[in-house]
Amino acid sequence: MIDNYTLGMIGLGTMGRNLLLNMADHGFRVTGYDKDPKMLKKLAEDGAEHNLKGFEDLNDFIKSLELPRRIMLLVPAGAIVDSVISELVPLLDKGDMIIDSGNSHFTDTSRRAKELSDQGIHFFGMGISGGEEGARFGPSMMPGGDKEAYLSVKPILEAVSAKVNGDPCVAYIGPGASGHFVKMVHNGIEYAMMQILAETYDLLKNGLKYNNEQIYNLFDKWNNGRLKSFLLEVTKDIFKVKDEKTGGLLIDFIKDEAKSKGTGKWTTQVSVDLQLPIPTINESVSARDLSKFKSLRVNLAAALPHQAIAIEDAAAFEVKLEQALYFAMITAYAQGLHLLEQASVEFKYELNLKEISQIWRGGCIIRAELLEDIFQAYTKQPKLPHLFSDPGIQTQLKDIIGGTRQVIVSAIQSGIAIPCYASALTYYDSLRTANSPLNLTQAQRDFFGAHTFERIDEEGIFHANWNTNN
Ligand code: 6PG
C-alpha cells in the first residue's frame, strides 16, 4: 500500500487527534495510528470533512508514509514512549524521523536522541503548549534537537501554530533536549502563575470576603488591563460555571487537593542541581504537595486557629492587589527565564530568550500581554543578565513594589498563606541587596570547618583563628 502521507501521528488521544485535524485543515496529507479502535473511530468522525483516516495496524501505517518518514508521537510521557519507539524502529529506514511531542523529561529525550542517532534515525523532542484548543486551532511549539529533521517538518509546524502579528509561535529552540527543557520550564512558570492566582482568590475570598460574582467581576476588569492573559481569562470564567448537581457554582464543590504530572517538580529539581534559584516556582510545587495533607490541615486549623484581621478599604486593597499580582507574574517569568539562561550554558542549548519569549506570546498556557514587554526587553538586549535588569521592567517594578509590600503585610496579618507572593517579594529583595548577610555564613563555615573565605579588600583565600575566647 502506498499512500504517501506527509506525516503520521502515533497516539490519537485528544492532543494527537486535534493536532492532526489542525494539520489536515491546513491542507497537509496526514494520517494516524492508535491501538484503540475507539480513537480511530473518533478520528474518522471528527476528520470526515478531510477524509482523515487512521490505521490500527502499525505496519500498514508505516508503509503509508512517504520517505523519509515523519512520525510524531503524542503518547503519555515515560515508559510508553520507549515502548512505542522500540516497536517502531525495526520497521523504519535510515533517515526516517521521530518527533516526540509529549511532556517527556529532557534527560529521556537526550538518551533517546543518542540511541536513535546510533541507528540512523533522526529524533527530536518538541514541547507543545495550549491544551486541547491549542492543538486544534494553534498551539505554541518548542522543537529542539536534530535540526535537519526539524527543517523537514518546519512548514507543517509553522502552518499549524498560533500566530501573533503574523509570526508563528514555533521556532527551532536549539540542540539536544532543549525543546523539552524549555517546555518543562514553561510549565514551571505555569505552575507559579496558577498558584499566584489561587493565592489572589484566597485573599479576595477570605481577606475581603468577596463572593464569586465579585471575584469574577474583578478578574474580568483586570483581564482588560496589563494583566490580560490566558490563565486569568480562564480563571475568571471558572467563577461563572454552575454545578449541575447542586445548582451552586462548581468551584465551591471541588476538593482543594491539587494533582500534578511532574513537569513543575522537574523544573524545581533541575534548578537545585544547577544552583539557580527559582523560589516562586518551587513554592508553587510545594503548595500543590502541601494541599494533599487535607486531614492534617483540617485538624491543625481547629487546633491552631488564627484571629484574622479583616482587610479594610476594599477599593484601595483591590488597586494594590492588582499591582502585587502583576509583580508576582513578572517574577515568575523572570525566574523561569533565568533558569533557561543558566541551562543554556550548562547544557550548551544555545537558547535565544528573545525567540522563546516571542513564541510564548501566543498559543501556550502562559501567554500574556506581559510577554510582549519581555520580548521587547530581550529584543533590545539579547544578553540581558536578568529580566529585572531591563530598564522598562525596572520602571514597572518601582511603580508596583509599594502596593505589593502592603498586600503581603495584610496577608501575613490575616493569616492567609501566600507562599508565591511572599517568595516573589523576598526573591526581589534578595536580588536588590548589594551587601547580603552571607558574609556571616562564610565566617561560620570557616569557624567550625576551616572552609576559608574571601575578603572584600584583598584578593585571595583566607582562614582565620576564630576561637579568640579559648
Ligand atoms: C500546556 C500544559 C500541559 C498540561 C500540563 C499539566 O502547556 O499545554 O502545560 O502540558 O496542562 O502538563 O500539568 P499538571 O498536570 O502537572 O498540572
Coordinates of C-alpha atoms and ligand atoms in Angstrom, one line a residue:
M1 CA 0.0 0.0 0.0
I2 CA 1.5 3.4 -1.0
D3 CA -0.4 6.4 0.2
N4 CA 2.4 8.9 0.6
Y5 CA 1.2 10.6 3.7
T6 CA 3.5 13.5 4.7
L7 CA 3.3 12.9 8.4
G8 CA 1.9 10.2 10.7
M9 CA 0.8 10.6 14.2
I10 CA 1.1 7.9 16.8
G11 CA -1.4 8.4 19.7
L12 CA -4.8 9.7 18.7
G13 CA -6.0 10.9 22.1
T14 CA -7.3 14.4 22.3
M15 CA -4.0 16.1 21.7
G16 CA -2.8 13.9 18.9
R17 CA -6.2 13.9 17.2
N18 CA -6.6 17.6 17.4
L19 CA -3.2 18.4 16.1
L20 CA -3.8 16.0 13.2
L21 CA -7.1 17.7 12.4
N22 CA -5.3 21.1 12.6
M23 CA -2.7 19.8 10.0
A24 CA -5.5 18.5 7.8
D25 CA -7.2 21.9 8.0
H26 CA -4.0 23.4 6.6
G27 CA -4.0 21.0 3.6
F28 CA -1.4 18.5 4.7
R29 CA -1.7 14.9 3.9
V30 CA -1.6 13.3 7.3
T31 CA -2.7 10.1 9.0
G32 CA -2.6 8.4 12.4
Y33 CA -2.1 5.2 14.3
D34 CA -3.7 4.1 17.5
K35 CA -4.1 0.6 19.0
D36 CA -7.5 1.7 20.3
P37 CA -10.3 1.3 17.7
K38 CA -12.4 3.9 19.6
M39 CA -9.7 6.5 18.9
L40 CA -9.7 5.6 15.2
K41 CA -13.5 5.9 15.0
K42 CA -13.3 9.3 16.7
L43 CA -10.6 10.5 14.2
A44 CA -12.7 9.3 11.3
E45 CA -15.8 11.2 12.7
D46 CA -14.0 14.4 13.5
G47 CA -11.9 14.3 10.4
A48 CA -14.7 13.3 8.0
E49 CA -14.5 16.6 6.2
H50 CA -10.9 15.8 5.2
N51 CA -11.5 12.1 4.8
L52 CA -8.9 11.7 7.6
K53 CA -8.4 8.1 8.4
G54 CA -6.1 6.3 10.8
F55 CA -4.5 2.8 11.0
E56 CA -4.9 0.1 13.5
D57 CA -2.0 -1.9 12.1
L58 CA 1.4 -0.4 12.7
N59 CA 2.9 -2.0 9.5
D60 CA 0.2 -0.6 7.3
F61 CA 0.6 2.8 9.0
I62 CA 4.4 2.8 8.4
K63 CA 4.0 1.7 4.7
S64 CA 1.5 4.5 4.1
L65 CA 4.1 7.3 4.8
E66 CA 6.3 9.0 2.2
L67 CA 10.1 8.6 2.6
P68 CA 11.8 9.8 4.7
R69 CA 9.0 9.1 7.1
R70 CA 7.9 11.8 9.6
I71 CA 6.4 10.2 12.6
M72 CA 5.1 12.3 15.5
L73 CA 4.4 10.7 18.9
L74 CA 1.7 12.1 21.2
V75 CA 1.6 9.4 23.8
P76 CA 1.9 9.8 27.6
A77 CA 5.5 10.6 28.7
G78 CA 7.6 7.9 30.3
A79 CA 8.0 4.2 29.6
I80 CA 5.3 4.3 26.9
V81 CA 7.5 6.5 24.7
D82 CA 10.3 3.9 24.9
S83 CA 8.0 1.0 24.2
V84 CA 6.5 2.8 21.1
I85 CA 10.0 3.6 19.8
S86 CA 11.1 0.0 20.2
E87 CA 8.1 -1.2 18.3
L88 CA 8.7 1.4 15.6
V89 CA 12.4 1.2 15.0
P90 CA 12.6 -2.3 13.3
L91 CA 10.0 -1.0 10.7
L92 CA 11.9 2.2 9.9
D93 CA 14.6 3.0 7.4
K94 CA 17.7 5.1 8.0
G95 CA 16.9 8.8 7.6
D96 CA 13.3 8.5 9.0
M97 CA 12.4 10.8 11.8
I98 CA 10.6 10.6 15.1
I99 CA 9.3 13.6 16.8
D100 CA 8.3 13.1 20.5
S101 CA 5.7 15.8 21.2
G102 CA 4.7 14.8 24.7
N103 CA 5.9 16.2 28.0
S104 CA 9.0 13.9 28.2
H105 CA 11.7 14.5 30.7
F106 CA 14.6 16.2 29.0
T107 CA 17.1 13.5 30.2
D108 CA 14.9 10.8 28.5
T109 CA 15.0 12.9 25.3
S110 CA 18.8 13.2 25.4
R111 CA 19.1 9.4 25.8
R112 CA 16.6 8.6 23.1
A113 CA 18.3 11.0 20.6
K114 CA 21.6 9.3 21.2
E115 CA 20.2 5.8 20.9
L116 CA 18.2 6.6 17.7
S117 CA 21.0 8.5 16.1
D118 CA 23.2 5.4 16.5
Q119 CA 20.6 3.6 14.4
G120 CA 20.4 6.3 11.7
I121 CA 17.0 7.6 12.9
H122 CA 16.6 11.4 13.3
F123 CA 14.9 12.3 16.6
F124 CA 13.8 15.5 18.2
G125 CA 11.8 16.4 21.2
M126 CA 9.1 19.1 21.0
G127 CA 7.1 20.6 23.7
I128 CA 3.6 21.6 22.7
S129 CA 1.5 24.0 24.8
G130 CA -2.0 25.2 24.6
G131 CA -4.1 22.2 25.7
E132 CA -6.8 20.7 23.5
E133 CA -7.9 24.0 22.0
G134 CA -4.3 25.0 21.2
A135 CA -3.6 21.7 19.4
R136 CA -6.8 22.0 17.4
F137 CA -6.5 25.7 16.4
G138 CA -2.9 26.9 17.0
P139 CA -0.5 25.8 19.8
S140 CA 2.9 27.2 20.7
M141 CA 5.6 24.6 19.9
M142 CA 9.1 24.2 21.2
P143 CA 11.1 21.9 19.0
G144 CA 14.7 21.1 19.8
G145 CA 17.3 18.5 18.7
D146 CA 18.0 17.2 15.2
K147 CA 17.9 20.4 13.1
E148 CA 17.7 18.5 9.8
A149 CA 14.6 16.7 11.0
Y150 CA 13.1 20.0 12.2
L151 CA 13.6 21.7 8.9
S152 CA 11.7 18.9 7.2
V153 CA 8.6 19.5 9.3
K154 CA 9.1 23.2 9.7
P155 CA 6.4 24.2 7.1
I156 CA 3.8 22.0 8.8
L157 CA 4.6 23.3 12.3
E158 CA 4.6 26.9 11.2
A159 CA 1.3 26.5 9.4
V160 CA -0.5 24.9 12.3
S161 CA 1.0 27.0 15.1
A162 CA -0.7 30.0 16.8
K163 CA 0.3 33.4 15.2
V164 CA 1.0 36.7 16.9
N165 CA 1.2 39.7 14.5
G166 CA 1.6 37.1 11.7
D167 CA 4.6 35.5 13.4
P168 CA 4.3 31.7 14.0
C169 CA 4.5 30.6 17.7
V170 CA 7.2 28.0 16.8
A171 CA 10.9 28.3 16.4
Y172 CA 13.9 26.0 16.5
I173 CA 14.9 26.0 20.1
G174 CA 18.3 24.5 20.0
P175 CA 20.3 21.3 20.0
G176 CA 19.8 18.2 22.3
A177 CA 16.8 18.1 24.6
S178 CA 16.4 21.9 24.6
G179 CA 12.8 21.7 23.3
H180 CA 11.6 19.6 26.1
F181 CA 13.7 21.6 28.6
V182 CA 12.1 24.8 27.5
K183 CA 8.6 23.3 27.7
M184 CA 9.4 22.0 31.2
V185 CA 10.3 25.5 32.3
H186 CA 7.2 26.9 30.6
N187 CA 5.3 24.5 32.8
G188 CA 7.2 25.6 35.9
I189 CA 6.2 29.2 35.1
E190 CA 2.6 27.9 34.5
Y191 CA 2.5 26.3 38.0
A192 CA 3.7 29.6 39.6
M193 CA 1.1 31.7 37.7
M194 CA -1.6 29.3 38.7
Q195 CA -0.6 29.3 42.4
I196 CA -0.4 33.1 42.3
L197 CA -3.9 33.3 41.0
A198 CA -5.0 30.8 43.7
E199 CA -3.5 33.0 46.4
T200 CA -5.2 36.0 44.9
Y201 CA -8.5 34.1 45.0
D202 CA -7.8 33.3 48.7
L203 CA -7.1 37.0 49.5
L204 CA -10.3 38.1 47.8
K205 CA -12.5 35.3 49.3
N206 CA -11.1 35.2 52.8
G207 CA -9.4 38.6 53.2
L208 CA -12.0 40.8 51.6
K209 CA -14.9 38.3 52.0
Y210 CA -15.8 38.7 48.3
N211 CA -18.4 36.3 46.8
N212 CA -17.8 34.5 43.5
E213 CA -19.6 37.2 41.5
Q214 CA -17.4 39.9 42.9
I215 CA -14.3 37.8 42.2
Y216 CA -15.5 37.3 38.6
N217 CA -16.1 41.0 38.1
L218 CA -12.7 41.9 39.5
F219 CA -10.8 39.3 37.4
D220 CA -12.7 40.4 34.4
K221 CA -11.7 44.0 35.0
W222 CA -8.1 43.1 35.5
N223 CA -8.1 40.9 32.4
N224 CA -8.9 44.0 30.3
G225 CA -5.7 45.7 31.5
R226 CA -2.0 44.8 31.7
L227 CA -2.7 41.5 33.4
K228 CA -4.5 40.2 30.3
S229 CA -3.5 36.6 30.0
F230 CA -4.9 33.2 29.1
L231 CA -4.7 32.0 32.7
L232 CA -6.5 35.0 34.1
E233 CA -9.1 34.6 31.3
V234 CA -9.9 31.0 32.2
T235 CA -9.7 31.6 35.9
K236 CA -12.3 34.4 35.6
D237 CA -14.6 32.1 33.7
I238 CA -14.4 29.5 36.4
F239 CA -16.3 31.9 38.6
K240 CA -19.4 31.6 36.4
V241 CA -19.7 27.9 35.9
K242 CA -22.7 26.3 37.5
D243 CA -22.7 22.9 39.2
E244 CA -25.4 20.7 37.6
K245 CA -25.8 18.7 40.7
T246 CA -26.4 21.4 43.3
G247 CA -27.2 24.5 41.2
G248 CA -24.4 26.4 43.0
L249 CA -21.1 27.3 41.4
L250 CA -18.9 24.3 40.6
I251 CA -15.7 25.9 42.1
D252 CA -17.3 25.6 45.6
F253 CA -17.6 21.8 45.3
I254 CA -14.1 21.0 44.1
K255 CA -11.8 19.4 46.7
D256 CA -8.8 21.5 47.5
E257 CA -6.1 18.9 46.8
A258 CA -4.1 19.6 43.6
K259 CA -2.6 16.9 41.4
S260 CA 0.3 17.2 39.1
K261 CA 2.0 15.2 36.4
G262 CA 5.6 16.1 37.2
T263 CA 6.8 19.0 35.0
G264 CA 6.8 21.5 37.8
K265 CA 8.7 19.2 40.1
W266 CA 11.3 18.5 37.4
T267 CA 11.8 22.3 37.0
T268 CA 12.4 22.6 40.7
Q269 CA 14.8 19.6 40.7
V270 CA 16.9 21.0 37.8
S271 CA 17.1 24.4 39.4
V272 CA 18.5 22.9 42.6
D273 CA 21.0 20.9 40.5
L274 CA 22.0 24.0 38.5
Q275 CA 22.1 26.1 41.7
L276 CA 19.9 28.6 40.0
P277 CA 17.1 29.6 42.4
I278 CA 13.5 29.8 41.3
P279 CA 11.8 30.1 44.7
T280 CA 8.4 31.2 43.5
I281 CA 8.2 28.2 41.1
N282 CA 9.4 25.9 43.9
E283 CA 6.7 27.3 46.2
S284 CA 4.0 26.6 43.7
V285 CA 5.2 23.0 43.5
S286 CA 5.2 22.8 47.3
A287 CA 1.8 24.3 47.5
R288 CA 0.3 21.5 45.4
D289 CA 2.1 18.9 47.6
L290 CA 1.0 20.6 50.9
S291 CA -2.6 20.7 49.6
K292 CA -2.6 16.8 49.7
F293 CA -2.4 16.8 53.6
K294 CA -6.1 17.6 53.8
S295 CA -6.9 15.8 57.0
L296 CA -3.8 17.2 58.8
R297 CA -4.8 20.7 57.6
V298 CA -8.3 20.3 58.9
N299 CA -7.0 19.1 62.3
L300 CA -4.5 21.9 62.6
A301 CA -7.0 24.5 61.5
A302 CA -9.0 23.6 64.6
A303 CA -6.0 23.3 66.9
L304 CA -4.2 26.4 65.8
P305 CA -6.9 29.0 64.9
H306 CA -5.9 32.5 63.9
Q307 CA -8.0 35.5 64.6
A308 CA -7.9 37.0 61.2
I309 CA -7.6 40.8 60.9
A310 CA -10.1 41.8 58.3
I311 CA -8.6 43.6 55.3
E312 CA -10.3 47.0 55.2
D313 CA -10.9 49.5 52.4
A314 CA -11.6 47.0 49.7
A315 CA -11.3 49.5 46.9
A316 CA -7.8 50.6 47.9
F317 CA -6.8 46.9 48.5
E318 CA -8.0 46.0 45.0
V319 CA -5.7 48.5 43.5
K320 CA -2.7 47.2 45.5
L321 CA -3.6 43.6 44.8
E322 CA -3.6 44.3 41.0
Q323 CA 0.0 45.6 41.5
A324 CA 1.0 42.7 43.6
L325 CA -0.4 40.2 41.1
Y326 CA 1.5 41.9 38.2
F327 CA 4.7 41.9 40.3
A328 CA 4.4 38.2 41.1
M329 CA 3.7 37.4 37.4
I330 CA 6.8 39.3 36.3
T331 CA 8.8 37.4 39.0
A332 CA 7.6 34.0 37.8
Y333 CA 8.7 34.7 34.2
A334 CA 12.0 36.2 35.5
Q335 CA 12.8 33.1 37.4
G336 CA 12.0 30.7 34.6
L337 CA 14.0 32.8 32.1
H338 CA 16.9 33.0 34.4
L339 CA 16.9 29.2 34.7
L340 CA 16.8 28.9 30.9
E341 CA 19.8 31.2 30.7
Q342 CA 21.8 29.0 33.1
A343 CA 20.7 25.7 31.5
S344 CA 21.7 27.1 28.1
V345 CA 25.3 27.5 29.4
E346 CA 25.3 24.2 31.3
F347 CA 23.8 22.0 28.6
K348 CA 25.0 24.0 25.5
Y349 CA 21.5 24.6 24.4
E350 CA 22.3 27.9 22.6
L351 CA 18.9 29.3 23.8
N352 CA 17.6 32.5 22.3
L353 CA 15.4 34.1 25.0
K354 CA 14.1 36.7 22.6
E355 CA 12.8 34.0 20.4
I356 CA 11.4 31.9 23.3
S357 CA 9.5 34.9 24.7
Q358 CA 8.3 35.6 21.2
I359 CA 6.8 32.1 20.7
W360 CA 5.3 32.2 24.2
R361 CA 3.2 35.2 23.3
G362 CA 0.5 33.1 21.6
G363 CA -0.9 29.6 21.7
C364 CA 0.5 28.5 25.0
I365 CA -0.9 28.4 28.5
I366 CA 1.4 31.2 29.8
R367 CA 0.6 33.6 27.0
A368 CA 0.0 37.1 28.4
E369 CA 0.3 40.8 27.5
L370 CA 3.3 40.9 29.7
L371 CA 5.2 38.7 27.4
E372 CA 5.3 41.5 24.8
D373 CA 7.3 43.6 27.3
I374 CA 9.5 40.6 28.0
F375 CA 10.0 40.0 24.3
Q376 CA 10.9 43.7 23.8
A377 CA 13.4 43.5 26.7
Y378 CA 15.3 40.6 25.1
T379 CA 15.0 42.3 21.7
K380 CA 16.8 45.3 23.0
Q381 CA 19.3 43.3 24.9
P382 CA 19.6 39.7 23.9
K383 CA 22.2 39.0 26.6
L384 CA 20.1 40.6 29.4
P385 CA 21.5 39.2 32.6
H386 CA 18.1 39.0 34.3
L387 CA 14.6 40.3 33.4
F388 CA 14.9 42.7 36.4
S389 CA 17.9 44.3 34.6
D390 CA 15.7 45.7 31.8
P391 CA 15.1 49.5 32.3
G392 CA 11.4 49.1 31.2
I393 CA 10.7 46.3 33.6
Q394 CA 12.6 48.3 36.4
T395 CA 10.2 51.3 35.8
Q396 CA 7.3 49.0 36.3
L397 CA 8.8 47.3 39.4
K398 CA 9.4 50.6 41.1
D399 CA 5.8 51.6 40.4
I400 CA 4.2 48.5 41.9
I401 CA 6.5 47.5 44.7
G402 CA 4.9 49.7 47.4
G403 CA 1.5 48.2 46.8
T404 CA 2.9 44.7 46.6
R405 CA 4.6 45.1 50.1
Q406 CA 1.3 46.3 51.6
V407 CA -0.7 43.4 50.2
I408 CA 1.9 40.9 51.6
V409 CA 1.8 42.6 55.0
S410 CA -2.0 42.4 55.1
A411 CA -2.0 38.8 54.0
I412 CA 0.5 37.9 56.7
Q413 CA -1.5 39.7 59.4
S414 CA -4.6 37.9 58.2
G415 CA -3.0 34.5 58.4
I416 CA -3.7 33.8 54.7
A417 CA -1.0 31.6 53.2
I418 CA 0.7 33.3 50.3
P419 CA 3.8 31.3 49.5
C420 CA 4.3 32.5 46.0
Y421 CA 3.6 36.2 46.7
A422 CA 5.9 36.1 49.7
S423 CA 8.7 34.3 47.9
A424 CA 8.4 36.6 44.9
L425 CA 9.0 39.6 47.1
T426 CA 11.8 38.0 49.1
Y427 CA 13.4 37.0 45.8
Y428 CA 13.2 40.5 44.6
D429 CA 14.6 41.9 47.8
S430 CA 17.4 39.3 47.8
L431 CA 18.4 40.3 44.3
R432 CA 18.5 44.0 45.0
T433 CA 20.6 43.6 48.2
A434 CA 24.1 44.7 47.4
N435 CA 25.5 43.7 50.7
S436 CA 23.9 40.5 51.9
P437 CA 24.4 39.0 55.4
L438 CA 26.1 35.9 53.8
N439 CA 29.5 37.2 55.0
L440 CA 28.3 35.7 58.3
T441 CA 27.6 32.3 56.6
Q442 CA 31.2 32.3 55.3
A443 CA 32.5 33.2 58.8
Q444 CA 30.5 30.4 60.3
R445 CA 31.8 27.9 57.8
D446 CA 35.4 29.0 58.4
F447 CA 34.8 29.0 62.2
F448 CA 33.6 25.4 62.5
G449 CA 35.0 23.8 59.4
A450 CA 38.0 25.8 58.2
H451 CA 36.3 26.2 54.9
T452 CA 38.1 29.5 54.2
F453 CA 36.6 32.8 52.9
E454 CA 37.4 35.7 50.6
R455 CA 37.9 39.3 51.7
I456 CA 36.4 42.5 50.3
D457 CA 39.7 44.4 50.5
E458 CA 42.2 41.9 49.3
E459 CA 42.4 39.1 46.7
G460 CA 43.0 35.6 47.9
I461 CA 41.6 32.8 50.1
F462 CA 41.8 33.2 53.8
H463 CA 41.3 31.3 57.0
A464 CA 41.1 32.8 60.5
N465 CA 41.5 31.7 64.0
W466 CA 38.0 32.3 65.4
N467 CA 38.4 30.8 68.9
T468 CA 39.5 34.1 70.4
N469 CA 37.9 33.3 73.8
N470 CA 39.6 29.9 74.3
Ligands
6PG1 C1 0.4 23.1 28.3 C2 0.2 22.4 29.6 C3 0.0 21.0 29.5 C4 -0.6 20.3 30.7 C5 0.3 20.2 31.9 C6 -0.5 20.0 33.1 O1 1.4 23.8 28.2 O2 -0.4 22.9 27.4 O3 1.3 22.7 30.5 O4 1.3 20.4 29.2 O5 -1.7 21.1 31.1 O6 1.1 19.1 31.7 O7 0.4 19.7 34.1 P1 0.0 19.2 35.5 O8 -1.0 18.0 35.4 O9 1.2 18.8 36.2 O10 -0.7 20.3 36.2

